[in-house]
Amino acid sequence: MPVFARYSIVLTHGEGPYVYDSEGKKYIDFLAGIAVNVLGHAHPKLVAAVAEQAGKIIHCSNLYYTEGQAMLAKSLATASGLDKVFIGNSGAEANEGAIKLARKYGKAIHPDKVQIITAEHSFHGRTLATLTATAQPKYQHGYEPLPGGFDYVPFNDIAALEAAMSDKTCAVMLEPIQGEGGVNMPDQDYFIKVRALCDRYGALLILDEIQTGIGRTGKMFAYEHYGIKPDIVTLAKGLAGGVPIGAFIASNKVASAFGPGDHGSTFGGNPLACAAANAVINSIQEEKLINNAQVIGEYLIAQLNALKEKYPALISEVRGKGLMAGAKLTIPGREIVNSCMNQGAIINCTAGDVLRFVPPLNITKGHVDEMTAILEKTLAAVQL
């Protein structure tokens, strides 16, 4: 289907933070499948886990227990401080499930407690419900009528959120850092105030950690930076290092709104995906990649800020946390991305003018230097 504006290269394989195309050209990958390949490419432990599981059992349906699924659920519940886990196949599914759970929970309190508030410039998925939650008209156009019960407020505007909330609010759904919206950062106390408002109105706080979770920001979950805990958290992208998976985690109180038959997934939590996710979580812990994301992330942002100082006419702001960084440009970013790719660096532009960097969590300072050298060469050529 003609839904992707693809680049004119064919990627064939990868190793570590590098990928190669069909012509044998090598690229340093600072997009990582859009924050997915957290261990890079062809990580030996991930490869071994998938191969071993494929030789045992790939799928058996959720009518039965499997050990890998139980291990993954326990790991996620323990890491999040929440209690119950549902495993699906994608981020959109995870957010769709979270929305369903919130509605079910709200209606048990009062039939009119159905409002879900999300933020402008958010991105929550491509299904009809998650598309509606995504408060960007460009993604919604042509799919009307959209599901009802969603309202939008500016991100990082606590007064606007308070004005929109009432006893009819069943949930507030936010990204700890907006990814597709342009790596938009909240004030340090914003989520503390959001948590307090949700508590005041008996509303659930859903945090979409699909892009920010699994160590990306220098914490297992980005909400740990803000000293709060959500009622529901959603995950996908980096969770299985490239094998499709999604999950939402909830407290016992909230999860009890679901009963048998209220939600499900044919492929969700299959043994292959769970084996991959368990390998990723184990590798992140054994290789201390969360700390690496923090340390190398600080270095990456420092190097981007150095480029901002050198090219102030092109870069107006650098923002981010850990290995999720953005450089806001004063010009459209597509040609910058194209030029970097031609020179052997894969980066991304989101929101039209924000260069986004979401590399594997196991990169080094040398890899950052390699990428920023290519970016600097591109910026220098543009400034001329």
Short mmCIF file of C-alpha atoms in Angstrom, two decimals:
data_model
loop_
_atom_site.label_atom_id
_atom_site.label_comp_id
_atom_site.label_asym_id
_atom_site.label_seq_id
_atom_site.Cartn_x
_atom_site.Cartn_y
_atom_site.Cartn_z
CA MET A 1 0.00 0.00 0.00
CA PRO A 2 1.29 3.52 -0.78
CA VAL A 3 1.40 4.69 2.84
CA PHE A 4 5.17 5.11 3.38
CA ALA A 5 7.42 7.74 1.82
CA ARG A 6 10.37 5.37 1.61
CA TYR A 7 14.01 6.23 1.05
CA SER A 8 15.60 4.74 -2.05
CA ILE A 9 17.85 2.23 -0.28
CA VAL A 10 17.35 -1.45 0.51
CA LEU A 11 18.66 -2.45 3.94
CA THR A 12 19.81 -6.05 4.11
CA HIS A 13 21.53 -6.64 7.45
CA GLY A 14 23.07 -5.00 10.47
CA GLU A 15 25.59 -5.46 13.24
CA GLY A 16 25.70 -3.42 16.43
CA PRO A 17 24.82 0.21 15.64
CA TYR A 18 25.42 -0.26 11.91
CA VAL A 19 23.22 -1.33 9.01
CA TYR A 20 24.17 -2.17 5.43
CA ASP A 21 22.29 -1.76 2.18
CA SER A 22 22.09 -3.98 -0.88
CA GLU A 23 25.03 -2.12 -2.44
CA GLY A 24 27.22 -2.87 0.58
CA LYS A 25 27.15 0.70 1.91
CA LYS A 26 27.49 1.02 5.69
CA TYR A 27 25.41 3.41 7.81
CA ILE A 28 25.56 4.30 11.49
CA ASP A 29 22.00 3.90 12.72
CA PHE A 30 20.80 6.65 15.08
CA LEU A 31 17.13 5.88 14.36
CA ALA A 32 17.20 2.21 15.45
CA GLY A 33 13.93 1.31 13.80
CA ILE A 34 12.39 4.40 15.47
CA ALA A 35 13.57 3.64 19.02
CA VAL A 36 13.04 -0.12 18.60
CA ASN A 37 16.46 -1.77 18.22
CA VAL A 38 17.64 -1.02 21.75
CA LEU A 39 20.38 -3.66 21.56
CA GLY A 40 21.40 -2.63 18.06
CA HIS A 41 21.39 -5.19 15.25
CA ALA A 42 22.12 -8.93 15.48
CA HIS A 43 22.82 -8.82 19.21
CA PRO A 44 24.07 -12.35 20.01
CA LYS A 45 21.84 -12.92 23.04
CA LEU A 46 18.72 -11.74 21.26
CA VAL A 47 19.53 -13.80 18.17
CA ALA A 48 20.17 -16.89 20.30
CA ALA A 49 16.96 -16.45 22.31
CA VAL A 50 14.79 -16.12 19.20
CA ALA A 51 16.48 -19.05 17.45
CA GLU A 52 16.20 -21.29 20.51
CA GLN A 53 12.54 -20.44 21.08
CA ALA A 54 11.69 -20.94 17.40
CA GLY A 55 13.02 -24.48 17.73
CA LYS A 56 10.70 -25.17 20.67
CA ILE A 57 7.30 -23.50 20.23
CA ILE A 58 6.37 -20.26 18.49
CA HIS A 59 2.66 -20.02 19.22
CA CYS A 60 0.16 -21.85 21.38
CA SER A 61 -2.61 -19.26 22.14
CA ASN A 62 -3.48 -17.68 25.44
CA LEU A 63 -5.71 -20.58 26.44
CA TYR A 64 -2.57 -22.00 28.07
CA TYR A 65 0.23 -20.81 30.32
CA THR A 66 3.77 -20.42 29.03
CA GLU A 67 6.86 -19.89 31.15
CA GLY A 68 8.34 -17.05 29.08
CA GLN A 69 5.13 -15.03 29.25
CA ALA A 70 4.98 -15.42 33.04
CA MET A 71 8.64 -14.36 33.35
CA LEU A 72 8.05 -11.28 31.22
CA ALA A 73 4.90 -10.28 33.11
CA LYS A 74 6.75 -10.60 36.42
CA SER A 75 9.68 -8.52 35.17
CA LEU A 76 7.41 -5.72 33.93
CA ALA A 77 5.25 -5.68 37.03
CA THR A 78 8.30 -5.59 39.28
CA ALA A 79 10.07 -2.87 37.30
CA SER A 80 6.99 -0.65 37.06
CA GLY A 81 5.72 -1.10 40.60
CA LEU A 82 2.34 -2.06 39.14
CA ASP A 83 0.60 -5.42 39.30
CA LYS A 84 -1.07 -6.83 36.20
CA VAL A 85 0.24 -7.07 32.61
CA PHE A 86 -1.47 -7.64 29.27
CA ILE A 87 0.85 -8.46 26.37
CA GLY A 88 -0.12 -7.63 22.79
CA ASN A 89 1.65 -7.05 19.49
CA SER A 90 2.23 -3.31 19.05
CA GLY A 91 2.12 0.11 20.62
CA ALA A 92 -1.25 0.92 19.09
CA GLU A 93 -2.66 -2.27 20.61
CA ALA A 94 -1.16 -1.42 23.98
CA ASN A 95 -2.74 2.02 23.96
CA GLU A 96 -6.04 0.67 22.63
CA GLY A 97 -6.10 -1.81 25.52
CA ALA A 98 -5.29 0.93 28.02
CA ILE A 99 -8.15 3.05 26.67
CA LYS A 100 -10.55 0.12 26.92
CA LEU A 101 -9.47 -0.63 30.48
CA ALA A 102 -9.86 3.02 31.51
CA ARG A 103 -13.35 3.22 30.03
CA LYS A 104 -14.36 -0.03 31.69
CA TYR A 105 -13.01 1.21 35.03
CA GLY A 106 -14.70 4.61 34.70
CA LYS A 107 -18.10 3.22 33.79
CA ALA A 108 -18.05 1.00 36.85
CA ILE A 109 -17.92 4.21 38.91
CA HIS A 110 -20.53 6.15 36.90
CA PRO A 111 -22.02 5.62 33.41
CA ASP A 112 -20.93 9.13 32.35
CA LYS A 113 -17.31 8.82 33.54
CA VAL A 114 -15.93 8.32 30.03
CA GLN A 115 -13.89 11.42 29.10
CA ILE A 116 -10.27 10.79 28.11
CA ILE A 117 -7.98 13.83 27.86
CA THR A 118 -4.81 13.77 25.75
CA ALA A 119 -2.29 16.41 24.72
CA GLU A 120 -1.89 18.36 21.53
CA HIS A 121 1.04 17.17 19.40
CA SER A 122 0.80 13.70 20.95
CA PHE A 123 1.03 10.40 19.10
CA HIS A 124 -0.65 7.26 20.42
CA GLY A 125 -1.19 5.01 17.40
CA ARG A 126 -3.02 4.32 14.15
CA THR A 127 -6.18 2.45 15.20
CA LEU A 128 -9.36 4.53 15.25
CA ALA A 129 -9.32 4.99 19.02
CA THR A 130 -5.59 5.72 19.27
CA LEU A 131 -5.78 7.94 16.19
CA THR A 132 -8.46 9.92 18.00
CA ALA A 133 -6.29 10.07 21.11
CA THR A 134 -3.50 11.41 18.90
CA ALA A 135 -4.33 15.11 18.95
CA GLN A 136 -2.89 15.89 15.52
CA PRO A 137 -5.48 16.61 12.79
CA LYS A 138 -3.08 15.53 10.02
CA TYR A 139 -3.29 11.93 11.25
CA GLN A 140 -7.08 12.05 11.69
CA HIS A 141 -8.11 13.62 8.39
CA GLY A 142 -10.23 11.34 6.24
CA TYR A 143 -11.10 8.87 8.98
CA GLU A 144 -14.08 10.71 10.42
CA PRO A 145 -16.35 10.12 12.22
CA LEU A 146 -13.91 9.46 15.02
CA PRO A 147 -14.87 7.81 18.32
CA GLY A 148 -16.31 10.22 20.88
CA GLY A 149 -15.25 11.05 24.40
CA PHE A 150 -11.78 12.48 23.71
CA ASP A 151 -10.69 16.03 24.51
CA TYR A 152 -7.34 17.75 23.95
CA VAL A 153 -5.25 20.25 25.90
CA PRO A 154 -1.82 21.78 25.28
CA PHE A 155 1.06 19.66 26.59
CA ASN A 156 2.78 20.98 29.71
CA ASP A 157 -0.10 23.37 30.48
CA ILE A 158 -1.48 22.39 33.88
CA ALA A 159 -4.07 25.19 33.93
CA ALA A 160 -5.57 23.98 30.64
CA LEU A 161 -5.72 20.41 31.93
CA GLU A 162 -7.40 21.48 35.15
CA ALA A 163 -10.00 23.49 33.21
CA ALA A 164 -10.81 20.46 31.04
CA MET A 165 -11.22 17.96 33.89
CA SER A 166 -14.33 17.07 35.86
CA ASP A 167 -15.89 14.12 37.62
CA LYS A 168 -16.67 12.77 34.13
CA THR A 169 -12.96 12.39 33.35
CA CYS A 170 -12.01 8.72 33.42
CA ALA A 171 -8.39 9.14 32.29
CA VAL A 172 -5.62 11.51 31.29
CA MET A 173 -3.28 9.94 28.73
CA LEU A 174 0.13 11.52 28.14
CA GLU A 175 3.62 10.77 26.88
CA PRO A 176 6.32 11.58 29.48
CA ILE A 177 8.24 13.13 26.57
CA GLN A 178 6.41 13.69 23.31
CA GLY A 179 8.26 11.76 20.61
CA GLU A 180 6.54 12.20 17.25
CA GLY A 181 5.46 15.67 18.35
CA GLY A 182 9.08 16.84 18.32
CA VAL A 183 10.82 15.53 21.47
CA ASN A 184 8.82 17.98 23.59
CA MET A 185 9.84 18.11 27.25
CA PRO A 186 7.60 18.85 30.25
CA ASP A 187 8.48 21.04 33.20
CA GLN A 188 9.99 18.98 36.02
CA ASP A 189 6.90 19.39 38.23
CA TYR A 190 4.27 19.01 35.49
CA PHE A 191 3.57 15.34 36.06
CA ILE A 192 3.41 15.77 39.83
CA LYS A 193 0.60 18.27 39.25
CA VAL A 194 -1.07 15.99 36.67
CA ARG A 195 -0.99 13.13 39.17
CA ALA A 196 -2.61 15.36 41.81
CA LEU A 197 -5.40 16.42 39.42
CA CYS A 198 -6.12 12.81 38.49
CA ASP A 199 -6.34 11.91 42.16
CA ARG A 200 -8.67 14.85 42.81
CA TYR A 201 -11.13 13.79 40.11
CA GLY A 202 -10.78 10.03 40.50
CA ALA A 203 -9.29 9.81 37.00
CA LEU A 204 -6.66 7.34 35.88
CA LEU A 205 -3.23 8.52 34.73
CA ILE A 206 -2.16 6.60 31.63
CA LEU A 207 1.45 7.14 30.57
CA ASP A 208 2.37 6.16 27.04
CA GLU A 209 5.96 4.92 27.37
CA ILE A 210 6.01 3.25 23.97
CA GLN A 211 8.93 5.41 22.82
CA THR A 212 10.37 6.50 26.18
CA GLY A 213 10.29 3.16 28.03
CA ILE A 214 12.78 0.29 28.36
CA GLY A 215 15.72 2.46 29.41
CA ARG A 216 15.55 4.99 26.58
CA THR A 217 15.75 8.08 28.82
CA GLY A 218 18.25 6.76 31.36
CA LYS A 219 15.56 5.18 33.54
CA MET A 220 13.61 1.98 32.89
CA PHE A 221 10.48 4.18 32.64
CA ALA A 222 10.63 7.90 31.93
CA TYR A 223 8.06 8.65 34.63
CA GLU A 224 10.73 7.73 37.20
CA HIS A 225 12.39 11.07 36.41
CA TYR A 226 9.31 12.88 37.74
CA GLY A 227 8.77 11.01 41.00
CA ILE A 228 5.26 9.75 40.21
CA LYS A 229 3.59 6.46 39.34
CA PRO A 230 0.81 6.02 36.76
CA ASP A 231 -2.27 3.83 37.04
CA ILE A 232 -1.57 2.34 33.60
CA VAL A 233 1.63 2.39 31.57
CA THR A 234 1.96 1.24 27.96
CA LEU A 235 5.05 -0.21 26.26
CA ALA A 236 6.13 -1.50 22.84
CA LYS A 237 8.99 -0.45 20.51
CA GLY A 238 12.17 -1.41 22.39
CA LEU A 239 10.59 -4.08 24.57
CA ALA A 240 11.61 -7.02 22.35
CA GLY A 241 14.43 -5.34 20.44
CA GLY A 242 12.70 -5.56 17.06
CA VAL A 243 10.30 -8.48 17.45
CA PRO A 244 6.72 -7.13 17.43
CA ILE A 245 5.28 -6.78 20.93
CA GLY A 246 3.27 -4.38 23.06
CA ALA A 247 2.08 -4.37 26.66
CA PHE A 248 0.08 -2.39 29.16
CA ILE A 249 0.57 -2.65 32.90
CA ALA A 250 -1.95 -1.59 35.54
CA SER A 251 -2.52 -1.61 39.26
CA ASN A 252 -4.62 -4.39 40.76
CA LYS A 253 -7.43 -1.93 41.47
CA VAL A 254 -7.66 -0.84 37.84
CA ALA A 255 -7.01 -4.25 36.28
CA SER A 256 -9.90 -5.72 38.27
CA ALA A 257 -12.28 -3.86 35.92
CA PHE A 258 -11.49 -6.56 33.33
CA GLY A 259 -12.95 -10.03 33.50
CA PRO A 260 -12.64 -13.10 31.27
CA GLY A 261 -13.58 -12.22 27.70
CA ASP A 262 -13.27 -8.44 28.14
CA HIS A 263 -10.04 -8.21 26.16
CA GLY A 264 -7.80 -10.54 24.20
CA SER A 265 -5.26 -11.12 21.46
CA THR A 266 -4.51 -14.14 19.29
CA PHE A 267 -0.78 -13.49 18.97
CA GLY A 268 -0.25 -11.33 22.07
CA GLY A 269 2.30 -12.75 24.48
CA ASN A 270 3.35 -15.54 22.15
CA PRO A 271 6.41 -17.55 23.22
CA LEU A 272 8.67 -16.12 20.49
CA ALA A 273 8.02 -12.46 21.33
CA CYS A 274 8.27 -13.12 25.05
CA ALA A 275 11.60 -14.92 24.62
CA ALA A 276 12.90 -11.89 22.73
CA ALA A 277 11.62 -9.47 25.38
CA ASN A 278 13.13 -11.51 28.21
CA ALA A 279 16.48 -11.51 26.39
CA VAL A 280 16.28 -7.73 25.94
CA ILE A 281 15.46 -7.07 29.59
CA ASN A 282 18.21 -9.42 30.76
CA SER A 283 20.76 -7.84 28.42
CA ILE A 284 19.82 -4.32 29.51
CA GLN A 285 20.43 -5.32 33.12
CA GLU A 286 23.60 -7.35 32.54
CA GLU A 287 25.20 -4.75 30.26
CA LYS A 288 24.08 -1.80 32.43
CA LEU A 289 22.51 -0.14 29.42
CA ILE A 290 20.21 2.14 31.40
CA ASN A 291 23.26 3.79 32.92
CA ASN A 292 24.87 3.86 29.48
CA ALA A 293 21.81 5.61 28.07
CA GLN A 294 22.14 8.26 30.76
CA VAL A 295 25.89 8.80 30.35
CA ILE A 296 26.08 8.63 26.57
CA GLY A 297 22.80 10.53 26.32
CA GLU A 298 24.34 13.44 28.21
CA TYR A 299 27.30 13.32 25.85
CA LEU A 300 25.04 13.23 22.78
CA ILE A 301 23.04 16.24 23.97
CA ALA A 302 26.27 18.10 24.79
CA GLN A 303 27.59 17.44 21.28
CA LEU A 304 24.32 18.60 19.74
CA ASN A 305 24.46 21.75 21.86
CA ALA A 306 27.99 22.35 20.58
CA LEU A 307 26.61 22.21 17.04
CA LYS A 308 23.85 24.61 18.08
CA GLU A 309 26.47 27.08 19.30
CA LYS A 310 28.39 26.71 16.05
CA TYR A 311 25.35 26.90 13.77
CA PRO A 312 22.81 29.11 15.59
CA ALA A 313 21.17 30.08 12.31
CA LEU A 314 20.24 26.41 11.74
CA ILE A 315 19.65 24.90 15.21
CA SER A 316 17.46 26.87 17.61
CA GLU A 317 17.11 24.38 20.47
CA VAL A 318 18.37 21.00 21.67
CA ARG A 319 16.16 18.96 23.99
CA GLY A 320 15.70 15.46 25.29
CA LYS A 321 16.73 13.05 28.01
CA GLY A 322 19.01 10.05 27.81
CA LEU A 323 19.23 8.59 24.32
CA MET A 324 16.12 10.40 23.13
CA ALA A 325 17.28 13.73 21.77
CA GLY A 326 15.93 16.33 19.41
CA ALA A 327 17.48 19.29 17.63
CA LYS A 328 14.94 21.88 16.49
CA LEU A 329 15.91 23.44 13.20
CA THR A 330 15.07 26.81 11.71
CA ILE A 331 14.52 25.10 8.34
CA PRO A 332 12.69 21.93 7.26
CA GLY A 333 14.66 18.85 8.23
CA ARG A 334 14.04 16.44 5.37
CA GLU A 335 17.05 17.50 3.30
CA ILE A 336 19.32 17.38 6.35
CA VAL A 337 18.22 13.77 6.91
CA ASN A 338 18.75 12.95 3.24
CA SER A 339 22.23 14.45 3.21
CA CYS A 340 23.25 12.59 6.37
CA MET A 341 21.99 9.33 4.89
CA ASN A 342 23.99 9.90 1.72
CA GLN A 343 27.08 10.30 3.92
CA GLY A 344 26.36 7.18 5.95
CA ALA A 345 24.29 8.27 8.97
CA ILE A 346 20.64 7.39 9.53
CA ILE A 347 18.73 9.96 11.56
CA ASN A 348 15.12 11.12 11.46
CA CYS A 349 13.06 14.29 11.20
CA THR A 350 9.79 14.59 13.09
CA ALA A 351 7.29 17.44 13.37
CA GLY A 352 8.76 18.83 10.14
CA ASP A 353 11.78 20.57 11.64
CA VAL A 354 13.10 18.50 14.57
CA LEU A 355 15.98 16.11 14.02
CA ARG A 356 15.38 13.09 16.26
CA PHE A 357 18.10 10.80 17.60
CA VAL A 358 17.03 7.49 19.18
CA PRO A 359 20.02 5.15 18.70
CA PRO A 360 20.62 1.74 20.31
CA LEU A 361 21.20 1.92 24.06
CA ASN A 362 24.63 0.28 23.79
CA ILE A 363 26.33 2.94 21.66
CA THR A 364 29.60 4.60 22.72
CA LYS A 365 30.97 8.13 22.63
CA GLY A 366 32.84 7.11 19.49
CA HIS A 367 29.55 6.32 17.77
CA VAL A 368 28.18 9.72 18.80
CA ASP A 369 31.28 11.40 17.39
CA GLU A 370 30.90 9.48 14.13
CA MET A 371 27.30 10.59 13.69
CA THR A 372 27.83 14.21 14.76
CA ALA A 373 30.80 14.57 12.40
CA ILE A 374 28.51 13.68 9.50
CA LEU A 375 25.79 16.00 10.81
CA GLU A 376 28.27 18.86 11.18
CA LYS A 377 29.49 18.38 7.62
CA THR A 378 25.88 18.57 6.43
CA LEU A 379 25.13 21.69 8.47
CA ALA A 380 28.27 23.38 7.22
CA ALA A 381 27.26 22.69 3.62
CA VAL A 382 23.75 24.05 4.22
CA GLN A 383 25.05 27.21 5.88
CA LEU A 384 27.27 27.91 2.90
#
